[in-house]
PDB file of C-alpha atoms in Angstrom:
ATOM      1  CA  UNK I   1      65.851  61.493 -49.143  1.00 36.00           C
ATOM      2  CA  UNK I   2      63.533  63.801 -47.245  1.00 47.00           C
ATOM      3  CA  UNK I   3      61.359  66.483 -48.703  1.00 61.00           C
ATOM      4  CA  UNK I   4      62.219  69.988 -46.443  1.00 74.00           C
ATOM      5  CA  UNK I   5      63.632  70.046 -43.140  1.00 84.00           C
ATOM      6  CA  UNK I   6      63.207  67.615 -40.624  1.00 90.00           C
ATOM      7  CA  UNK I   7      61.804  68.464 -37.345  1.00 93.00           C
ATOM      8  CA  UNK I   8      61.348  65.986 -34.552  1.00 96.00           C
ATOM      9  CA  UNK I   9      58.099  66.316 -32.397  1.00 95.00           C
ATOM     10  CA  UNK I  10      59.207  64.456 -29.219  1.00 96.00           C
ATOM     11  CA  UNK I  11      55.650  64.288 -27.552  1.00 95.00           C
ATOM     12  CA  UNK I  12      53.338  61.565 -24.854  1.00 94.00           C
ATOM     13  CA  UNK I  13      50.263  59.574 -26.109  1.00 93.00           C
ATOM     14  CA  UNK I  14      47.628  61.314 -24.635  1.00 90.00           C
ATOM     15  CA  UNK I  15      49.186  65.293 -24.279  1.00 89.00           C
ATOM     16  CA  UNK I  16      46.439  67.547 -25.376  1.00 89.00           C
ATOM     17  CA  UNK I  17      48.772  70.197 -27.323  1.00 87.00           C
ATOM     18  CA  UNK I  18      49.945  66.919 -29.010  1.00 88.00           C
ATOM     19  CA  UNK I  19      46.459  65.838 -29.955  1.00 88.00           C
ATOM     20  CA  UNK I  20      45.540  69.304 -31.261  1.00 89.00           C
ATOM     21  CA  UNK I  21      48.852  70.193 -33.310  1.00 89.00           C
ATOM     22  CA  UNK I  22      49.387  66.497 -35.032  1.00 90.00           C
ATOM     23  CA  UNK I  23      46.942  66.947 -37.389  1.00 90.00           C
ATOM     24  CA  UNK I  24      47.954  70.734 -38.996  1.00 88.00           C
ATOM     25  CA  UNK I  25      51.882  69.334 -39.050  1.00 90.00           C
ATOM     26  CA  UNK I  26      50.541  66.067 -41.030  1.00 87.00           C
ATOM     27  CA  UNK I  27      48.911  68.929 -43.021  1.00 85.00           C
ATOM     28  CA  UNK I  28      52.376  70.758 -43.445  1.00 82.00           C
ATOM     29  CA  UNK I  29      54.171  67.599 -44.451  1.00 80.00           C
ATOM     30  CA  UNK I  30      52.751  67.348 -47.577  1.00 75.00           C
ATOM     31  CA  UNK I  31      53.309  71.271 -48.646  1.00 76.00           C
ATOM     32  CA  UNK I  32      56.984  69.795 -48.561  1.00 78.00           C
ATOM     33  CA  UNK I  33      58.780  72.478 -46.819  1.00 80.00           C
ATOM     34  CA  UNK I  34      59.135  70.795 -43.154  1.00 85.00           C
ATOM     35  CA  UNK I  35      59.084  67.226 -42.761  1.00 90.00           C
ATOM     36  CA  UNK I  36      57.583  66.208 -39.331  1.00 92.00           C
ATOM     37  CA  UNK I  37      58.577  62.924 -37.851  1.00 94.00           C
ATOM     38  CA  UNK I  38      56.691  61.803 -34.361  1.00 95.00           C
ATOM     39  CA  UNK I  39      58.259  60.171 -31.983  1.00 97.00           C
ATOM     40  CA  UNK I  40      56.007  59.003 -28.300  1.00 96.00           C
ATOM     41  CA  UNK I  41      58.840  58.934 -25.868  1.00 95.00           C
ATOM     42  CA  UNK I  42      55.854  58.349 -22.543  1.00 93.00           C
ATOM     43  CA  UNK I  43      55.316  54.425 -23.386  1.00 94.00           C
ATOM     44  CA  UNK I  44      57.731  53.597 -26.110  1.00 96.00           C
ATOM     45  CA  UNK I  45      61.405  53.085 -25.178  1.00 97.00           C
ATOM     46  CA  UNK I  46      62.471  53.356 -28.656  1.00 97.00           C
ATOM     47  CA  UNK I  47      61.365  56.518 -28.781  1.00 96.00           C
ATOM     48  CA  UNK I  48      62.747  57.576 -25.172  1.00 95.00           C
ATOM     49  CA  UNK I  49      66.280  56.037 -27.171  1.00 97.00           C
ATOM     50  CA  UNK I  50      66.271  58.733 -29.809  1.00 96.00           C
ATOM     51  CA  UNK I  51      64.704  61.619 -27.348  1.00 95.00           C
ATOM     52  CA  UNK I  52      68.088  60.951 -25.894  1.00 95.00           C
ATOM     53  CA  UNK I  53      70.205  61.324 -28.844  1.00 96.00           C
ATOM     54  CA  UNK I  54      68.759  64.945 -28.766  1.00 95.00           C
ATOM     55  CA  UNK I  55      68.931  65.931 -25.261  1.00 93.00           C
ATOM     56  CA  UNK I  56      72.034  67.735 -25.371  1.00 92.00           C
ATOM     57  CA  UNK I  57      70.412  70.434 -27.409  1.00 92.00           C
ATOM     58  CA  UNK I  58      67.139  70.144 -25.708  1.00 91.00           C
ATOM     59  CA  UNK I  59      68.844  71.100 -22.767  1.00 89.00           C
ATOM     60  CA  UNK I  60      70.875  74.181 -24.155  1.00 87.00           C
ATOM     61  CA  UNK I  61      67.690  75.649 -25.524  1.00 81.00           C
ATOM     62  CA  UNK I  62      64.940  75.187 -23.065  1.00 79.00           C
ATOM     63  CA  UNK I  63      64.260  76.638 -20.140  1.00 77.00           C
ATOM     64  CA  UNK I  64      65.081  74.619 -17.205  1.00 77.00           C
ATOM     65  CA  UNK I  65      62.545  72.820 -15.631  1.00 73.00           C
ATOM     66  CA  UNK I  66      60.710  71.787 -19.155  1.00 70.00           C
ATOM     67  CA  UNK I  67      63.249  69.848 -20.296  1.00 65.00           C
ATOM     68  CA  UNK I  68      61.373  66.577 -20.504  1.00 71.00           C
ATOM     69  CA  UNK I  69      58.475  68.136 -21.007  1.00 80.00           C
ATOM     70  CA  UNK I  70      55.967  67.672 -24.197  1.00 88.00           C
ATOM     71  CA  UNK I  71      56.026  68.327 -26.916  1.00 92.00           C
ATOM     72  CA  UNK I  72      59.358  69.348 -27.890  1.00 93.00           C
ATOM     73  CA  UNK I  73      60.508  70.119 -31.197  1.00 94.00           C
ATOM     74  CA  UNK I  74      64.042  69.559 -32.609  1.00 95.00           C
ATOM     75  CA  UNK I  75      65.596  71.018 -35.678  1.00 92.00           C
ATOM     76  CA  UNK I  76      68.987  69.365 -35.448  1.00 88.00           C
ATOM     77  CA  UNK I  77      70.090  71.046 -38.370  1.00 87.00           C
ATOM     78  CA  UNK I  78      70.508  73.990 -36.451  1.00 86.00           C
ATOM     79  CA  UNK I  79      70.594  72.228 -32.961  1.00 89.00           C
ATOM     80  CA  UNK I  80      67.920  73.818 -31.620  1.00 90.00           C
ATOM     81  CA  UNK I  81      64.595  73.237 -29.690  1.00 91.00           C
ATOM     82  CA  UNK I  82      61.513  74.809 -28.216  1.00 91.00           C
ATOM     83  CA  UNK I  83      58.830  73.579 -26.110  1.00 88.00           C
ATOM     84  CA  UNK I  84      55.220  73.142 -26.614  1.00 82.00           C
ATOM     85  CA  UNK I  85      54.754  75.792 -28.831  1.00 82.00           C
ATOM     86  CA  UNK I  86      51.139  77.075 -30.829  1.00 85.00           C
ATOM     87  CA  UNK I  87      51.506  76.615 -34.439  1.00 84.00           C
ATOM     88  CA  UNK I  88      52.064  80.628 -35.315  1.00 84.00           C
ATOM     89  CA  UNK I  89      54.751  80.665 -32.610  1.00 87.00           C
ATOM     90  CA  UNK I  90      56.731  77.479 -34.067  1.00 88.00           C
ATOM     91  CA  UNK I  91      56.409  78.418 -37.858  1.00 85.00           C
ATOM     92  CA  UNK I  92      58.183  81.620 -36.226  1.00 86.00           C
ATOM     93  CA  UNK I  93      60.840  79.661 -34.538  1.00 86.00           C
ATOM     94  CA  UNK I  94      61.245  77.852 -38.186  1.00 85.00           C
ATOM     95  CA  UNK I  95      61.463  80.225 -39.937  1.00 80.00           C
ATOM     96  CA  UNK I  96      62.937  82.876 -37.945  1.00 73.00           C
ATOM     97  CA  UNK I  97      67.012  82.109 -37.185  1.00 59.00           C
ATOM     98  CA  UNK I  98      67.124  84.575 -34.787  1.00 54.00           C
ATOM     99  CA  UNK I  99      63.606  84.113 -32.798  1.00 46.00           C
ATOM    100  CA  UNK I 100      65.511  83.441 -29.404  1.00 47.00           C
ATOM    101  CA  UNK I 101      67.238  86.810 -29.505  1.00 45.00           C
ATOM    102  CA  UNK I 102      64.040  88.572 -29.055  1.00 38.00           C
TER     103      UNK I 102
END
């Protein structure tokens, strides 16, 4: 069983916001409050596989036009995304159950 709630960063080997915000959600994995999982959907087909699973909500909740973007975070508890977010502006959208109404 997971610790917290699980939020999937879809992202490409090689995006810079990637690169810069893997390191401080590693960091917020082990506080045990969100629980991070990584999936590279640019080379790995696997990952492409499970970005589909998702795409439904991806596609409700993000603007048209960035819909394959990266990265992309999915809280499929709430079936929800957002797109290549800083870190203040997704621990908002976490924590915040009404941040899109703003």
């Amino acid at each position: 069983m997971l610790n917290g709630k699980k939020i999937i960063m879809f992202y490409g080997k090689g995006c810079l916001n990637a690169i810069v915000m893997m390191p401080v959600l590693t960091g917020m994995n082990r506080n045990g409050k969100y629980k991070f999982e990584f999936v590279e959907i640019w080379h790995d087909k696997e990952g492409q596989k499970i970005k589909e699973k998702y795409q439904e909500i991806i596609n409700l909740t993000i603007k048209k036009g960035k819909e394959n973007s990266v990265p992309v975070f999915v809280d499929e508890e709430n079936k929800k995304a957002i797109y290549s977010p800083d870190v203040e502006t997704l621990l908002a959208w976490l924590e915040g159950p009404d941040w899109w109404k703003s």
